[in-house]
CSV table of C-alpha atoms in Angstrom, one decimal:
chain,number,residue,atom,x,y,z
N,1,MET,CA,-0.1,0.1,-0.1
N,2,ASP,CA,1.1,3.4,-0.9
N,3,VAL,CA,1.5,5.7,2.1
N,4,MET,CA,0.7,8.7,0.1
N,5,ALA,CA,-2.7,7.1,-0.9
N,6,LEU,CA,-3.3,7.8,3.1
N,7,GLY,CA,-2.5,11.3,3.0
N,8,LEU,CA,0.8,11.0,4.4
N,9,PRO,CA,3.5,13.5,3.5
N,10,ARG,CA,7.2,13.2,4.2
N,11,ILE,CA,8.0,12.5,7.8
N,12,GLY,CA,8.8,16.1,8.9
N,13,LYS,CA,5.6,17.3,7.5
N,14,PHE,CA,3.6,14.6,9.5
N,15,VAL,CA,5.4,15.6,12.8
N,16,GLU,CA,4.5,19.4,12.1
N,17,ARG,CA,1.1,18.4,11.7
N,18,HIS,CA,0.9,17.0,15.2
N,19,VAL,CA,3.3,19.5,17.2
N,20,LEU,CA,0.4,21.2,18.4
N,21,SER,CA,-1.5,18.2,19.5
N,22,ILE,CA,2.0,17.3,21.4
N,23,VAL,CA,2.0,20.7,22.8
N,24,GLU,CA,-1.6,20.3,24.3
N,25,TYR,CA,-0.9,17.0,25.5
N,26,CYS,CA,2.4,18.1,27.5
N,27,ASP,CA,0.3,21.1,28.9
N,28,HIS,CA,-1.7,18.6,30.5
N,29,HIS,CA,1.1,16.2,31.2
N,30,PRO,CA,4.1,18.2,32.4
N,31,GLU,CA,5.9,15.2,32.8
N,32,GLU,CA,6.0,14.2,29.4
N,33,PHE,CA,7.2,17.8,28.5
N,34,GLU,CA,10.5,16.8,30.5
N,35,HIS,CA,10.5,13.4,28.9
N,36,LEU,CA,10.3,15.0,25.6
N,37,ARG,CA,13.6,17.3,26.4
N,38,ASP,CA,15.4,14.1,27.4
N,39,GLU,CA,17.6,12.6,24.7
N,40,SER,CA,17.5,8.8,26.1
N,41,TYR,CA,14.0,9.1,26.5
N,42,CYS,CA,13.2,10.5,22.9
N,43,LYS,CA,15.7,7.7,21.2
N,44,SER,CA,14.3,5.1,23.0
N,45,THR,CA,10.9,6.3,22.4
N,46,LEU,CA,11.0,7.7,19.0
N,47,GLY,CA,14.3,6.4,17.7
N,48,VAL,CA,15.5,10.0,17.1
N,49,ARG,CA,18.9,11.3,18.4
N,50,TYR,CA,18.0,14.6,19.5
N,51,PRO,CA,15.5,15.6,22.3
N,52,PHE,CA,12.1,16.4,20.8
N,53,PHE,CA,12.0,20.0,22.4
N,54,ARG,CA,14.8,21.9,23.2
N,55,SER,CA,15.2,25.6,24.2
N,56,PRO,CA,16.7,28.0,21.7
N,57,ASP,CA,19.5,29.1,24.0
N,58,LEU,CA,20.7,25.5,24.1
N,59,ILE,CA,21.0,24.8,20.5
N,60,VAL,CA,24.7,24.8,20.1
N,61,GLY,CA,27.4,22.4,19.0
N,62,ARG,CA,25.9,19.3,17.7
N,63,TYR,CA,22.5,20.7,18.1
N,64,GLU,CA,23.2,23.3,15.6
N,65,GLY,CA,21.0,22.8,12.5
N,66,ARG,CA,19.0,20.0,14.0
N,67,TYR,CA,16.1,22.1,15.2
N,68,ARG,CA,13.5,24.2,13.4
N,69,SER,CA,14.1,28.0,13.5
N,70,SER,CA,10.4,28.5,13.0
N,71,PRO,CA,7.6,28.0,14.3
N,72,GLN,CA,8.6,28.3,17.9
N,73,VAL,CA,6.0,26.8,20.2
N,74,VAL,CA,5.2,27.5,23.7
N,75,VAL,CA,4.8,24.5,26.1
N,76,CYS,CA,4.1,24.7,29.7
N,77,GLY,CA,4.9,28.4,29.8
N,78,GLU,CA,8.4,27.5,27.9
N,79,THR,CA,9.3,28.6,24.2
N,80,VAL,CA,11.0,25.8,22.7
N,81,LEU,CA,11.7,24.4,19.2
N,82,PHE,CA,11.1,21.0,17.9
N,83,THR,CA,13.5,18.8,16.2
N,84,ASN,CA,14.0,18.4,12.3
N,85,ASP,CA,16.0,15.4,12.4
N,86,TRP,CA,13.4,12.8,11.2
N,87,TYR,CA,13.9,10.4,8.6
N,88,ALA,CA,11.4,7.8,7.2
N,89,ARG,CA,12.6,4.9,9.6
N,90,HIS,CA,11.1,7.0,12.3
N,91,TYR,CA,7.7,7.1,11.2
N,92,VAL,CA,6.6,3.9,12.4
N,93,GLY,CA,7.7,4.9,16.2
N,94,PHE,CA,6.2,8.3,15.8
N,95,VAL,CA,2.8,7.1,14.7
N,96,LYS,CA,2.7,4.5,17.7
N,97,TYR,CA,3.7,7.4,20.0
N,98,ILE,CA,0.8,9.8,18.9
N,99,ALA,CA,-1.6,6.7,19.0
N,100,ASP,CA,-0.4,5.9,22.3
N,101,LYS,CA,-1.0,9.4,23.9
N,102,GLN,CA,-4.4,9.3,22.0
N,103,MET,CA,-3.9,12.3,19.5
N,104,ILE,CA,-5.1,9.9,16.7
N,105,ASP,CA,-7.7,7.3,16.9
N,106,GLN,CA,-6.5,3.3,17.0
N,107,ASP,CA,-8.0,2.7,13.7
N,108,THR,CA,-6.3,5.7,11.7
N,109,ALA,CA,-3.1,4.2,13.4
N,110,ALA,CA,-3.6,0.8,12.4
N,111,ALA,CA,-4.2,2.0,9.0
N,112,TYR,CA,-1.2,4.1,8.9
N,113,LEU,CA,0.9,1.4,10.5
N,114,ASP,CA,-0.1,-1.2,8.0
N,115,ALA,CA,0.8,1.3,5.0
N,116,LEU,CA,3.9,2.0,6.9
N,117,SER,CA,4.9,-1.6,7.2
N,118,GLU,CA,5.0,-1.9,3.2
N,119,SER,CA,6.7,1.3,2.7
N,120,VAL,CA,9.2,2.5,4.8
N,121,PRO,CA,11.7,0.9,7.2
N,122,ARG,CA,11.6,1.2,10.9
N,123,ALA,CA,13.9,2.3,13.4
N,124,GLY,CA,15.4,-0.7,15.4
N,125,ALA,CA,13.5,-2.9,13.0
N,126,ALA,CA,16.5,-5.4,12.1
N,127,GLY,CA,16.6,-6.0,16.1
N,128,GLU,CA,12.7,-6.4,16.3
N,129,ALA,CA,12.9,-9.0,13.6
N,130,GLY,CA,14.9,-11.6,15.7
N,131,SER,CA,12.5,-11.1,18.7
N,132,ARG,CA,9.6,-12.5,16.6
N,133,GLY,CA,11.3,-15.9,16.6
N,134,ARG,CA,12.8,-18.3,13.9
N,135,LEU,CA,9.0,-19.6,12.8
N,136,ALA,CA,8.1,-16.1,11.7
N,137,ALA,CA,7.5,-16.2,8.1
N,138,PRO,CA,10.1,-13.9,6.0
N,139,ALA,CA,8.2,-10.8,4.9
N,140,ILE,CA,7.0,-10.8,1.1
N,141,GLY,CA,8.4,-7.2,0.7
N,142,ASN,CA,12.1,-8.7,0.9
N,143,ALA,CA,11.5,-10.9,-2.4
N,144,GLN,CA,9.6,-7.8,-3.9
N,145,ASN,CA,12.8,-5.9,-3.2
N,146,LEU,CA,15.3,-8.1,-4.5
N,147,LEU,CA,13.2,-8.6,-7.7
N,148,VAL,CA,13.0,-4.6,-8.2
N,149,ARG,CA,16.7,-4.4,-7.6
N,150,ASN,CA,17.2,-7.1,-10.0
N,151,VAL,CA,15.4,-5.6,-12.9
N,152,LEU,CA,16.9,-2.2,-12.2
N,153,GLY,CA,20.5,-3.7,-12.3
N,154,ARG,CA,19.6,-5.4,-15.8
N,155,ILE,CA,18.1,-2.7,-17.6
N,156,ARG,CA,21.5,-0.9,-18.6
N,157,PRO,CA,24.4,-2.7,-16.9
N,158,ASP,CA,27.6,-1.1,-15.9
N,159,ALA,CA,30.5,-3.3,-17.0
N,160,HIS,CA,32.7,-1.6,-14.6
N,161,ALA,CA,30.2,-1.6,-11.7
N,162,HIS,CA,32.4,-3.5,-9.7
N,163,GLY,CA,35.7,-1.8,-10.1
N,164,GLY,CA,37.4,1.7,-10.1
N,165,TRP,CA,36.2,2.2,-6.4
N,166,GLU,CA,39.7,3.3,-5.4
N,167,SER,CA,39.3,6.4,-7.8
N,168,THR,CA,35.9,7.3,-6.3
N,169,TRP,CA,37.7,7.1,-2.9
N,170,SER,CA,40.3,9.5,-4.2
N,171,TYR,CA,38.0,11.9,-6.1
N,172,PHE,CA,36.1,12.4,-2.6
N,173,GLY,CA,39.3,12.8,-0.9
N,174,GLY,CA,38.8,9.6,1.6
N,175,ARG,CA,35.9,11.7,3.2
N,176,CYS,CA,32.1,11.4,3.4
N,177,ALA,CA,30.3,12.8,0.2
N,178,TYR,CA,27.5,14.1,2.2
N,179,CYS,CA,29.0,15.6,5.3
N,180,ASP,CA,33.0,15.7,4.4
N,181,GLU,CA,34.0,13.8,7.4
N,182,PRO,CA,37.2,11.8,6.9
N,183,LEU,CA,36.7,8.0,6.6
N,184,ALA,CA,38.7,5.4,8.4
N,185,ALA,CA,36.7,2.9,6.4
N,186,HIS,CA,35.5,2.4,2.7
N,187,ASP,CA,32.0,2.9,3.3
N,188,LYS,CA,29.8,3.5,0.6
N,189,ASP,CA,26.1,4.3,-0.3
N,190,HIS,CA,24.0,4.6,-3.5
N,191,VAL,CA,23.2,8.2,-3.9
N,192,PHE,CA,19.9,7.1,-5.5
N,193,GLY,CA,18.6,3.9,-3.9
N,194,ILE,CA,18.0,1.1,-5.7
N,195,ASN,CA,14.1,0.8,-5.4
N,196,SER,CA,11.0,1.6,-7.3
N,197,LYS,CA,11.1,5.2,-5.9
N,198,SER,CA,14.4,6.5,-6.2
N,199,LEU,CA,15.2,4.5,-9.4
N,200,GLY,CA,19.0,4.0,-8.5
N,201,GLU,CA,21.1,1.5,-10.3
N,202,HIS,CA,24.4,-0.3,-9.3
N,203,LYS,CA,26.9,1.8,-11.2
N,204,ARG,CA,30.0,3.8,-10.7
N,205,GLY,CA,28.6,6.7,-10.8
N,206,ASN,CA,26.1,5.9,-8.2
N,207,LEU,CA,28.1,5.1,-5.4
N,208,VAL,CA,29.9,7.2,-3.1
N,209,PRO,CA,32.0,7.4,0.2
N,210,ALA,CA,29.8,7.6,3.1
N,211,CYS,CA,30.0,7.6,6.7
N,212,LYS,CA,27.8,5.3,9.0
N,213,ASP,CA,25.8,8.3,10.4
N,214,CYS,CA,24.9,9.8,7.0
N,215,ASN,CA,24.4,6.4,5.4
N,216,SER,CA,21.8,5.6,8.0
N,217,GLU,CA,20.5,8.8,8.3
N,218,LYS,CA,19.9,9.1,4.5
N,219,GLY,CA,18.3,5.4,4.2
N,220,ASP,CA,16.3,5.3,0.9
N,221,GLU,CA,15.7,9.5,1.1
N,222,ASP,CA,16.6,11.6,-1.9
N,223,PHE,CA,19.9,12.7,-1.2
N,224,ARG,CA,19.1,16.2,-2.2
N,225,ASP,CA,16.4,16.6,0.4
N,226,PHE,CA,18.6,14.8,2.9
N,227,LEU,CA,21.4,17.3,2.5
N,228,ASP,CA,18.7,20.2,2.7
N,229,ALA,CA,17.5,19.1,6.2
N,230,LYS,CA,21.1,18.2,7.3
N,231,PHE,CA,22.5,21.8,6.5
N,232,MET,CA,19.2,23.6,7.2
N,233,ALA,CA,21.5,26.4,9.2
N,234,ASP,CA,23.7,26.3,6.1
N,235,PRO,CA,22.1,25.7,2.8
N,236,ALA,CA,25.4,27.1,0.9
N,237,THR,CA,27.2,24.0,2.3
N,238,ALA,CA,24.2,21.9,1.1
N,239,GLU,CA,24.2,23.3,-2.5
N,240,ASP,CA,28.0,22.6,-2.5
N,241,ARG,CA,27.6,19.0,-1.3
N,242,LYS,CA,24.9,18.5,-4.2
N,243,ALA,CA,27.0,20.3,-6.6
N,244,ALA,CA,30.2,18.1,-6.1
N,245,ILE,CA,28.0,14.6,-6.0
N,246,PHE,CA,26.4,16.1,-9.7
N,247,ARG,CA,30.1,16.6,-10.9
N,248,PHE,CA,31.1,13.1,-10.1
N,249,MET,CA,27.9,11.4,-11.4
N,250,LEU,CA,28.2,13.3,-14.9
N,251,GLU,CA,32.3,12.8,-14.8
N,252,ARG,CA,31.2,8.9,-14.7
N,253,ASP,CA,28.7,9.1,-17.3
N,254,TYR,CA,26.0,8.3,-14.7
N,255,LEU,CA,22.5,10.2,-15.2
N,256,PRO,CA,20.0,8.7,-13.3
N,257,PHE,CA,16.4,7.8,-14.5
N,258,ALA,CA,15.1,10.5,-11.8
N,259,LEU,CA,17.1,13.0,-13.8
N,260,ASP,CA,16.8,12.0,-17.4
N,261,PRO,CA,14.5,14.3,-19.5
N,262,GLN,CA,14.2,11.2,-22.0
N,263,VAL,CA,12.9,9.0,-19.3
N,264,ASP,CA,9.5,9.0,-17.8
N,265,PRO,CA,10.4,8.0,-14.2
N,266,ALA,CA,6.6,7.5,-13.0
N,267,ALA,CA,5.9,5.2,-15.9
N,268,ILE,CA,9.3,3.0,-14.6
N,269,THR,CA,7.9,3.0,-11.1
N,270,ALA,CA,4.4,2.1,-12.1
N,271,LEU,CA,5.7,-1.1,-13.9
N,272,LEU,CA,8.2,-1.9,-11.0
N,273,ASP,CA,5.1,-1.6,-8.9
N,274,GLN,CA,3.2,-3.8,-11.1
N,275,ALA,CA,6.1,-6.5,-10.6
N,276,ARG,CA,5.9,-6.1,-6.9
N,277,THR,CA,2.1,-6.6,-7.2
N,278,ARG,CA,2.6,-9.5,-9.3
N,279,VAL,CA,5.3,-11.5,-7.0
N,280,GLN,CA,2.5,-11.0,-4.0
N,281,GLU,CA,0.0,-12.6,-6.2
N,282,VAL,CA,2.3,-15.5,-7.3
N,283,ALA,CA,3.1,-16.2,-3.6
N,284,THR,CA,-0.5,-15.9,-2.6
N,285,GLU,CA,-1.1,-18.3,-5.6
N,286,TYR,CA,1.4,-21.0,-4.8
N,287,VAL,CA,0.8,-20.9,-1.0
N,288,ALA,CA,-3.1,-21.7,-1.6
N,289,GLN,CA,-2.3,-24.7,-4.1
N,290,ILE,CA,0.5,-26.2,-1.9
N,291,ARG,CA,-1.6,-25.9,1.3
N,292,SER,CA,-4.3,-27.3,-0.7
N,293,LEU,CA,-1.7,-30.5,-1.2
N,294,VAL,CA,-0.8,-30.6,2.8
N,295,THR,CA,-4.0,-30.4,4.3
N,296,SER,CA,-6.6,-32.3,2.4
């Protein structure tokens, strides 16, 4: 299910929609206001790395650029800002939080979570998977994702996709392409994710050095949106990073489907979504047939 069909915007906009509800809840439950200013609580409850609320005069050092400068909100009589450090993987945790606090009804929350289970990764999902036990059936989404990656990798294969990494590493000076921090290990990231939304491919021009934090934070988000959010307080740096990555892609003769004026990305996405649906249908069909053989 497409989350957009349920009217779900990007996670940052979704959070913004519910900020006033959170403010109202905190006004009636002051202890929650204290919780949402606590980094450990916000990390364990929402999966975010920064406190949800923070006083403007405390936004220094590593907190700079992690909070929206406007709108400011008044909670329990105190003016604070709320974090903008949200990524798709935080969606599930945030929906569960506002449902638990009764800011949305349970039916709405269930519909959102159902859609999100097919659409976005969850913070901490890998650890939770193990807790379900070895008897849990593999998610059909794994097979769907593998099919999409296979198809995108075969449309216009790169004969040098598995070579030339040292030149890429040198191109970026052994630094993260997103934050420019020096890298100790050769960590990599696909600029355009290899999925039905981003339409990335496994090509040299789509693979850049990336630190673990940026790799994790970006996820499948458009790298331009990611950089805009990461350097919200310094737009010039965001533009410089984007320009450097675009230059790299062009020098490697890589023009992503999403940016190619001769390609209709929506048409490709529609076909890949059809393929994902067929995987689901085929799996359902064969489960039914085999089940009939073993239960008759």
